[in-house]
Each structure stands twice: as C-alpha cells, then as structure tokens.
Amino acid sequence: MQLKLERCIIRPWRLDDAESLARYANNGKIWLAVRDRFPHPYTMQDAHEFLQRAMTEQPEMKFCIEMEGAAVGGVGVHPGQDVHRHTATVGYWLGEDFWGRGIMTEAVTAVTNFCFENFPLRRISAEVFANNPASARVLEKAGFIFEARLKNHVLKDGQVLDSLLYARTK
Ligand SMILES: CC(C)(COP(=O)(O)OP(=O)(O)OC[C@H]1O[C@@H](n2cnc3c(N)ncnc32)[C@H](O)[C@@H]1OP(=O)(O)O)[C@@H](O)C(=O)NCCC(=O)NCCS
C-alpha cells in the first residue's frame, strides 16, 4: 500500500526507517501529547523494536509519513477487540520541523478513508489531551465529530488532564 498525497506519502514502515524515526520521534513536545508507551528519550533501539512490531503486525495498520524521502511521522490504527472489533482508534505524531503545513490533516484523512475502505470498520475514534488544540483541529478538519470531554481521564507528566473524544463513523 502507498498513498501519494499532495504534501506527503503514506506507506508501511521499513527497517531502514530506524534512523529517521529515532531522530524525529525523540522530542519532548511530542511525548507530552501522546501515551507514555511512546518512549522518551527515543533511542535507535526503541526505533528498531517499534519497526519489528509494526512490520510483523497483520494486517499492517501502522503507517509511516514520508516527506522528502525520510520517515518523519506516524499514523497508527489500533483495532478494537471482542464487541469492539468493528472499531479502531487512531494515534499520530509528526516531526516538529514539519508542523503547521497541513500534513497531519491530510495524513489522518487519508489513513481513515483507507481503513474504512479496506477493513470492516464502522467507527474510528481518537482521544486528544485537552491541552492540545492543534490535534483537535486536525481531527475536526479530517471529518471527526466531537463526542465528549472525558474529565480527569489522563495522567501525563504528573498532571491530570481532561481528554476530548472524537470519532468518524460509517
Ligand atoms: C498535533 C500535530 C499532529 C499537528 O500536525 P500538523 O501537521 O502540524 O497539523 P496541521 O497543519 O494539519 O493542522 C494543525 C491545525 O491546528 C491549528 N493549530 C495549531 N496550533 C494551535 C493552537 N495552539 N490552538 C488552536 N489551533 C492550533 C493550526 O492552525 C491548524 O489548523 P488550521 O488549518 O485550521 O489553521 C503535530 O503538531 C504533532 O505531531 N504534535 C505532537 C504529537 C501529537 O500531538 N499527536 C496527537 C496526539 S492526539
């Protein structure tokens, strides 16, 4: 699979992405906006471990954002289980050098469209920490609908935060 978009390319991760992945993912501003399972600092070993997992997953639902030939970000789709098996959640991050150019709006729109077309999904949701208006805006521009504010739902970097639940349904 490869999606050639106006601003970036979306494709599966490759083993040779490790160096670029570690370079762009190693950023405290990114870590503050994502789950604690995203390593910080982000080492080459973290990159290798992630790539091994992403590349062996079936179906492959972790996608790389490529700009100027380099892996500069990721969009990961996580399928639900049991009675939630027709749903998925999506998470994403982008190297700071590339923020503010509309790249993630394009990437999240394309990946969610791709997943609705290729997998039997009826709902894709995303949860944004309430202190991250840029990410909430990305979801709104990508056609997600705001569903709820989850009070005190997140403990990040010692701070209790609300989170904002968004979803696209089919
Ligand atoms: C959030 C993130 C994905 C945005 O990616 P991006 O490619 O810069 O996003 P886009 O350029 O497509 O869109 C950003 C939108 O947010 C808006 N925005 C940026 N900062 C903002 C702020 N402080 N308040 C309100 N809106 C803001 C931009 O103006 C733009 O909206 P517009 O097109 O209506 O002007 C990127 O900054 C990132 O990776 N951050 C760290 C990790 C993260 O937050 N991941 C998501 C976890 S839920």
PDB file of C-alpha atoms and ligand atoms in Angstrom:
ATOM      1  CA  MET A   1       0.000   0.000   0.000  1.00  0.00           C
ATOM      2  CA  GLN A   2       1.192   3.501  -0.733  1.00  0.00           C
ATOM      3  CA  LEU A   3      -0.870   6.704  -0.702  1.00  0.00           C
ATOM      4  CA  LYS A   4       0.735   9.563  -2.631  1.00  0.00           C
ATOM      5  CA  LEU A   5      -0.865  12.693  -1.220  1.00  0.00           C
ATOM      6  CA  GLU A   6      -0.340  16.353  -2.049  1.00  0.00           C
ATOM      7  CA  ARG A   7       2.050  17.016   0.860  1.00  0.00           C
ATOM      8  CA  CYS A   8       3.387  13.605   1.880  1.00  0.00           C
ATOM      9  CA  ILE A   9       3.435   9.872   1.184  1.00  0.00           C
ATOM     10  CA  ILE A  10       1.759   7.342   3.494  1.00  0.00           C
ATOM     11  CA  ARG A  11       3.311   3.887   3.380  1.00  0.00           C
ATOM     12  CA  PRO A  12       4.145   0.897   5.607  1.00  0.00           C
ATOM     13  CA  TRP A  13       7.189   1.216   7.859  1.00  0.00           C
ATOM     14  CA  ARG A  14      10.530  -0.254   6.669  1.00  0.00           C
ATOM     15  CA  LEU A  15      13.553  -1.437   8.653  1.00  0.00           C
ATOM     16  CA  ASP A  16      15.700   1.325   7.121  1.00  0.00           C
ATOM     17  CA  ASP A  17      13.417   3.995   8.674  1.00  0.00           C
ATOM     18  CA  ALA A  18      15.071   3.485  12.082  1.00  0.00           C
ATOM     19  CA  GLU A  19      17.484   6.423  11.968  1.00  0.00           C
ATOM     20  CA  SER A  20      14.949   8.956  10.741  1.00  0.00           C
ATOM     21  CA  LEU A  21      12.290   7.603  13.119  1.00  0.00           C
ATOM     22  CA  ALA A  22      14.595   7.964  16.143  1.00  0.00           C
ATOM     23  CA  ARG A  23      15.618  11.456  15.030  1.00  0.00           C
ATOM     24  CA  TYR A  24      12.108  12.893  14.676  1.00  0.00           C
ATOM     25  CA  ALA A  25      10.382  10.912  17.447  1.00  0.00           C
ATOM     26  CA  ASN A  26      12.958  11.971  20.042  1.00  0.00           C
ATOM     27  CA  ASN A  27      11.146  15.149  21.060  1.00  0.00           C
ATOM     28  CA  GLY A  28       9.690  16.024  24.467  1.00  0.00           C
ATOM     29  CA  LYS A  29       6.914  18.107  22.866  1.00  0.00           C
ATOM     30  CA  ILE A  30       5.700  15.025  21.009  1.00  0.00           C
ATOM     31  CA  TRP A  31       5.984  12.835  24.112  1.00  0.00           C
ATOM     32  CA  LEU A  32       3.833  15.287  26.122  1.00  0.00           C
ATOM     33  CA  ALA A  33       0.951  14.810  23.655  1.00  0.00           C
ATOM     34  CA  VAL A  34       0.971  11.007  23.370  1.00  0.00           C
ATOM     35  CA  ARG A  35       0.679   7.967  25.605  1.00  0.00           C
ATOM     36  CA  ASP A  36       3.511   7.011  27.954  1.00  0.00           C
ATOM     37  CA  ARG A  37       4.212   3.857  25.933  1.00  0.00           C
ATOM     38  CA  PHE A  38       5.793   6.196  23.334  1.00  0.00           C
ATOM     39  CA  PRO A  39       9.412   6.213  24.563  1.00  0.00           C
ATOM     40  CA  HIS A  40      11.280   9.318  25.679  1.00  0.00           C
ATOM     41  CA  PRO A  41      14.132   9.723  25.027  1.00  0.00           C
ATOM     42  CA  TYR A  42      13.532   7.794  21.797  1.00  0.00           C
ATOM     43  CA  THR A  43      16.621   5.715  21.035  1.00  0.00           C
ATOM     44  CA  MET A  44      17.714   3.711  17.993  1.00  0.00           C
ATOM     45  CA  GLN A  45      16.820   0.576  19.964  1.00  0.00           C
ATOM     46  CA  ASP A  46      13.286   1.923  20.515  1.00  0.00           C
ATOM     47  CA  ALA A  47      13.061   2.572  16.779  1.00  0.00           C
ATOM     48  CA  HIS A  48      14.222  -0.965  15.907  1.00  0.00           C
ATOM     49  CA  GLU A  49      11.762  -2.513  18.383  1.00  0.00           C
ATOM     50  CA  PHE A  50       8.866  -0.428  17.034  1.00  0.00           C
ATOM     51  CA  LEU A  51       9.718  -1.265  13.421  1.00  0.00           C
ATOM     52  CA  GLN A  52       9.901  -5.011  14.159  1.00  0.00           C
ATOM     53  CA  ARG A  53       6.452  -4.860  15.760  1.00  0.00           C
ATOM     54  CA  ALA A  54       4.904  -2.634  13.099  1.00  0.00           C
ATOM     55  CA  MET A  55       6.209  -4.754  10.227  1.00  0.00           C
ATOM     56  CA  THR A  56       5.078  -8.098  11.606  1.00  0.00           C
ATOM     57  CA  GLU A  57       1.567  -6.914  12.572  1.00  0.00           C
ATOM     58  CA  GLN A  58      -1.215  -8.441  10.447  1.00  0.00           C
ATOM     59  CA  PRO A  59      -2.971  -6.624   8.917  1.00  0.00           C
ATOM     60  CA  GLU A  60      -0.357  -3.875   8.882  1.00  0.00           C
ATOM     61  CA  MET A  61      -2.066  -0.809  10.327  1.00  0.00           C
ATOM     62  CA  LYS A  62       0.860   1.328  11.463  1.00  0.00           C
ATOM     63  CA  PHE A  63       1.738   3.778   8.723  1.00  0.00           C
ATOM     64  CA  CYS A  64       4.771   5.943   8.104  1.00  0.00           C
ATOM     65  CA  ILE A  65       4.536   9.562   6.921  1.00  0.00           C
ATOM     66  CA  GLU A  66       7.295  10.172   4.373  1.00  0.00           C
ATOM     67  CA  MET A  67       8.492  13.657   3.393  1.00  0.00           C
ATOM     68  CA  GLU A  68      11.445  14.390   1.127  1.00  0.00           C
ATOM     69  CA  GLY A  69      12.378  10.684   1.192  1.00  0.00           C
ATOM     70  CA  ALA A  70      12.532  10.461   5.010  1.00  0.00           C
ATOM     71  CA  ALA A  71      10.220   8.917   7.634  1.00  0.00           C
ATOM     72  CA  VAL A  72       9.076  11.971   9.617  1.00  0.00           C
ATOM     73  CA  GLY A  73       5.968  10.803  11.454  1.00  0.00           C
ATOM     74  CA  GLY A  74       3.444   8.056  12.012  1.00  0.00           C
ATOM     75  CA  VAL A  75      -0.251   7.280  11.994  1.00  0.00           C
ATOM     76  CA  GLY A  76      -1.166   4.105  13.903  1.00  0.00           C
ATOM     77  CA  VAL A  77      -4.553   2.433  13.759  1.00  0.00           C
ATOM     78  CA  HIS A  78      -5.346   0.097  16.656  1.00  0.00           C
ATOM     79  CA  PRO A  79      -8.203  -2.359  16.075  1.00  0.00           C
ATOM     80  CA  GLY A  80     -10.689  -2.966  18.884  1.00  0.00           C
ATOM     81  CA  GLN A  81     -11.428  -6.400  20.305  1.00  0.00           C
ATOM     82  CA  ASP A  82     -14.467  -8.524  21.174  1.00  0.00           C
ATOM     83  CA  VAL A  83     -17.679  -6.473  20.796  1.00  0.00           C
ATOM     84  CA  HIS A  84     -15.483  -3.539  19.735  1.00  0.00           C
ATOM     85  CA  ARG A  85     -13.901  -5.476  16.851  1.00  0.00           C
ATOM     86  CA  HIS A  86     -15.700  -3.301  14.273  1.00  0.00           C
ATOM     87  CA  THR A  87     -13.994  -0.227  15.730  1.00  0.00           C
ATOM     88  CA  ALA A  88     -10.480   1.150  15.864  1.00  0.00           C
ATOM     89  CA  THR A  89      -8.624   4.014  17.470  1.00  0.00           C
ATOM     90  CA  VAL A  90      -6.081   6.186  15.718  1.00  0.00           C
ATOM     91  CA  GLY A  91      -2.980   7.932  17.054  1.00  0.00           C
ATOM     92  CA  TYR A  92      -0.433  10.085  15.251  1.00  0.00           C
ATOM     93  CA  TRP A  93       2.640  12.264  15.583  1.00  0.00           C
ATOM     94  CA  LEU A  94       4.777  14.367  13.251  1.00  0.00           C
ATOM     95  CA  GLY A  95       8.374  15.613  13.444  1.00  0.00           C
ATOM     96  CA  GLU A  96       8.359  19.186  14.744  1.00  0.00           C
ATOM     97  CA  ASP A  97      10.164  20.557  11.650  1.00  0.00           C
ATOM     98  CA  PHE A  98       7.004  19.798   9.651  1.00  0.00           C
ATOM     99  CA  TRP A  99       4.263  21.160  11.908  1.00  0.00           C
ATOM    100  CA  GLY A 100       1.767  23.714  10.643  1.00  0.00           C
ATOM    101  CA  ARG A 101       1.767  22.764   6.959  1.00  0.00           C
ATOM    102  CA  GLY A 102      -1.449  20.754   6.843  1.00  0.00           C
ATOM    103  CA  ILE A 103       0.440  17.445   6.671  1.00  0.00           C
ATOM    104  CA  MET A 104      -1.315  15.656   9.516  1.00  0.00           C
ATOM    105  CA  THR A 105      -4.763  16.756   8.380  1.00  0.00           C
ATOM    106  CA  GLU A 106      -4.015  15.195   5.007  1.00  0.00           C
ATOM    107  CA  ALA A 107      -2.480  12.071   6.563  1.00  0.00           C
ATOM    108  CA  VAL A 108      -5.269  11.371   9.087  1.00  0.00           C
ATOM    109  CA  THR A 109      -7.948  11.946   6.447  1.00  0.00           C
ATOM    110  CA  ALA A 110      -6.265   9.577   4.002  1.00  0.00           C
ATOM    111  CA  VAL A 111      -5.497   6.840   6.543  1.00  0.00           C
ATOM    112  CA  THR A 112      -9.022   6.806   7.976  1.00  0.00           C
ATOM    113  CA  ASN A 113     -10.509   6.747   4.460  1.00  0.00           C
ATOM    114  CA  PHE A 114      -8.155   3.872   3.567  1.00  0.00           C
ATOM    115  CA  CYS A 115      -9.112   1.908   6.692  1.00  0.00           C
ATOM    116  CA  PHE A 116     -12.864   2.348   6.140  1.00  0.00           C
ATOM    117  CA  GLU A 117     -12.429   1.178   2.527  1.00  0.00           C
ATOM    118  CA  ASN A 118     -10.193  -1.821   3.271  1.00  0.00           C
ATOM    119  CA  PHE A 119     -11.256  -3.141   6.687  1.00  0.00           C
ATOM    120  CA  PRO A 120     -14.736  -3.925   8.061  1.00  0.00           C
ATOM    121  CA  LEU A 121     -14.679  -0.925  10.404  1.00  0.00           C
ATOM    122  CA  ARG A 122     -17.711   1.152  11.374  1.00  0.00           C
ATOM    123  CA  ARG A 123     -16.030   3.534  13.814  1.00  0.00           C
ATOM    124  CA  ILE A 124     -12.583   5.111  14.134  1.00  0.00           C
ATOM    125  CA  SER A 125     -12.054   7.227  17.211  1.00  0.00           C
ATOM    126  CA  ALA A 126      -9.265   9.358  18.622  1.00  0.00           C
ATOM    127  CA  GLU A 127      -8.637  10.822  22.040  1.00  0.00           C
ATOM    128  CA  VAL A 128      -6.806  14.130  22.397  1.00  0.00           C
ATOM    129  CA  PHE A 129      -5.468  15.602  25.607  1.00  0.00           C
ATOM    130  CA  ALA A 130      -7.448  18.774  26.287  1.00  0.00           C
ATOM    131  CA  ASN A 131      -4.263  20.888  26.207  1.00  0.00           C
ATOM    132  CA  ASN A 132      -3.647  20.006  22.531  1.00  0.00           C
ATOM    133  CA  PRO A 133      -5.896  22.234  20.379  1.00  0.00           C
ATOM    134  CA  ALA A 134      -3.794  21.630  17.232  1.00  0.00           C
ATOM    135  CA  SER A 135      -4.578  17.912  17.334  1.00  0.00           C
ATOM    136  CA  ALA A 136      -8.286  18.525  17.995  1.00  0.00           C
ATOM    137  CA  ARG A 137      -8.279  20.823  14.963  1.00  0.00           C
ATOM    138  CA  VAL A 138      -6.639  18.110  12.835  1.00  0.00           C
ATOM    139  CA  LEU A 139      -9.448  15.713  13.736  1.00  0.00           C
ATOM    140  CA  GLU A 140     -12.155  18.280  13.011  1.00  0.00           C
ATOM    141  CA  LYS A 141     -10.614  19.026   9.609  1.00  0.00           C
ATOM    142  CA  ALA A 142     -10.371  15.266   8.948  1.00  0.00           C
ATOM    143  CA  GLY A 143     -14.137  14.866   9.447  1.00  0.00           C
ATOM    144  CA  PHE A 144     -14.168  13.574  13.023  1.00  0.00           C
ATOM    145  CA  ILE A 145     -17.061  14.632  15.255  1.00  0.00           C
ATOM    146  CA  PHE A 146     -16.524  15.755  18.850  1.00  0.00           C
ATOM    147  CA  GLU A 147     -18.354  13.328  21.151  1.00  0.00           C
ATOM    148  CA  ALA A 148     -17.320  14.006  24.701  1.00  0.00           C
ATOM    149  CA  ARG A 149     -14.989  15.629  27.142  1.00  0.00           C
ATOM    150  CA  LEU A 150     -13.679  12.907  29.466  1.00  0.00           C
ATOM    151  CA  LYS A 151     -12.985  14.607  32.773  1.00  0.00           C
ATOM    152  CA  ASN A 152      -9.663  13.827  34.505  1.00  0.00           C
ATOM    153  CA  HIS A 153      -9.152  10.936  32.084  1.00  0.00           C
ATOM    154  CA  VAL A 154      -5.410  11.343  31.597  1.00  0.00           C
ATOM    155  CA  LEU A 155      -2.392  11.453  33.885  1.00  0.00           C
ATOM    156  CA  LYS A 156       0.512  12.808  31.840  1.00  0.00           C
ATOM    157  CA  ASP A 157       3.821  14.101  33.145  1.00  0.00           C
ATOM    158  CA  GLY A 158       2.350  14.337  36.655  1.00  0.00           C
ATOM    159  CA  GLN A 159      -0.662  16.379  35.514  1.00  0.00           C
ATOM    160  CA  VAL A 160      -4.286  15.219  35.485  1.00  0.00           C
ATOM    161  CA  LEU A 161      -5.965  16.356  32.262  1.00  0.00           C
ATOM    162  CA  ASP A 162      -9.316  16.063  30.551  1.00  0.00           C
ATOM    163  CA  SER A 163      -9.342  14.370  27.160  1.00  0.00           C
ATOM    164  CA  LEU A 164     -11.516  15.018  24.127  1.00  0.00           C
ATOM    165  CA  LEU A 165     -13.114  12.083  22.344  1.00  0.00           C
ATOM    166  CA  TYR A 166     -13.633  12.369  18.576  1.00  0.00           C
ATOM    167  CA  ALA A 167     -14.935   9.791  16.100  1.00  0.00           C
ATOM    168  CA  ARG A 168     -15.700   9.180  12.439  1.00  0.00           C
ATOM    169  CA  THR A 169     -18.353   6.561  11.743  1.00  0.00           C
ATOM    170  CA  LYS A 170     -19.516   4.694   8.642  1.00  0.00           C
TER     171      LYS A 170
HETATM  172  C1  LIG B   1      -0.744  17.855  16.529  1.00  0.00           C
HETATM  173  C2  LIG B   1       0.047  17.574  15.245  1.00  0.00           C
HETATM  174  C3  LIG B   1      -0.197  16.153  14.823  1.00  0.00           C
HETATM  175  C4  LIG B   1      -0.456  18.539  14.172  1.00  0.00           C
HETATM  176  O1  LIG B   1       0.147  18.210  12.922  1.00  0.00           O
HETATM  177  P1  LIG B   1       0.247  19.321  11.771  1.00  0.00           P
HETATM  178  O2  LIG B   1       0.675  18.669  10.515  1.00  0.00           O
HETATM  179  O3  LIG B   1       1.047  20.466  12.274  1.00  0.00           O
HETATM  180  O4  LIG B   1      -1.303  19.750  11.693  1.00  0.00           O
HETATM  181  P2  LIG B   1      -1.997  20.572  10.518  1.00  0.00           P
HETATM  182  O5  LIG B   1      -1.020  21.574   9.989  1.00  0.00           O
HETATM  183  O6  LIG B   1      -2.629  19.611   9.560  1.00  0.00           O
HETATM  184  O7  LIG B   1      -3.215  21.296  11.288  1.00  0.00           O
HETATM  185  C5  LIG B   1      -2.987  21.945  12.516  1.00  0.00           C
HETATM  186  C6  LIG B   1      -4.175  22.840  12.811  1.00  0.00           C
HETATM  187  O8  LIG B   1      -4.127  23.200  14.185  1.00  0.00           O
HETATM  188  C7  LIG B   1      -4.132  24.602  14.288  1.00  0.00           C
HETATM  189  N1  LIG B   1      -3.381  24.956  15.479  1.00  0.00           N
HETATM  190  C8  LIG B   1      -2.054  24.867  15.698  1.00  0.00           C
HETATM  191  N2  LIG B   1      -1.760  25.285  16.939  1.00  0.00           N
HETATM  192  C9  LIG B   1      -2.939  25.630  17.509  1.00  0.00           C
HETATM  193  C10 LIG B   1      -3.311  26.137  18.778  1.00  0.00           C
HETATM  194  N3  LIG B   1      -2.400  26.354  19.733  1.00  0.00           N
HETATM  195  N4  LIG B   1      -4.624  26.385  19.020  1.00  0.00           N
HETATM  196  C11 LIG B   1      -5.561  26.153  18.077  1.00  0.00           C
HETATM  197  N5  LIG B   1      -5.270  25.649  16.849  1.00  0.00           N
HETATM  198  C12 LIG B   1      -3.973  25.413  16.578  1.00  0.00           C
HETATM  199  C13 LIG B   1      -3.483  25.066  13.001  1.00  0.00           C
HETATM  200  O9  LIG B   1      -3.754  26.438  12.767  1.00  0.00           O
HETATM  201  C14 LIG B   1      -4.140  24.126  12.006  1.00  0.00           C
HETATM  202  O10 LIG B   1      -5.496  24.467  11.776  1.00  0.00           O
HETATM  203  P3  LIG B   1      -5.961  25.388  10.527  1.00  0.00           P
HETATM  204  O11 LIG B   1      -5.556  24.656   9.288  1.00  0.00           O
HETATM  205  O12 LIG B   1      -7.434  25.488  10.705  1.00  0.00           O
HETATM  206  O13 LIG B   1      -5.230  26.687  10.656  1.00  0.00           O
HETATM  207  C15 LIG B   1       1.571  17.796  15.459  1.00  0.00           C
HETATM  208  O14 LIG B   1       1.761  19.080  15.974  1.00  0.00           O
HETATM  209  C16 LIG B   1       2.185  16.795  16.403  1.00  0.00           C
HETATM  210  O15 LIG B   1       2.655  15.758  15.978  1.00  0.00           O
HETATM  211  N6  LIG B   1       2.192  17.133  17.709  1.00  0.00           N
HETATM  212  C17 LIG B   1       2.777  16.261  18.736  1.00  0.00           C
HETATM  213  C18 LIG B   1       2.091  14.895  18.821  1.00  0.00           C
HETATM  214  C19 LIG B   1       0.597  14.988  18.921  1.00  0.00           C
HETATM  215  O16 LIG B   1       0.024  15.965  19.372  1.00  0.00           O
HETATM  216  N7  LIG B   1      -0.058  13.914  18.470  1.00  0.00           N
HETATM  217  C20 LIG B   1      -1.505  13.806  18.545  1.00  0.00           C
HETATM  218  C21 LIG B   1      -1.901  13.208  19.836  1.00  0.00           C
HETATM  219  S1  LIG B   1      -3.691  13.142  19.973  1.00  0.00           S
END
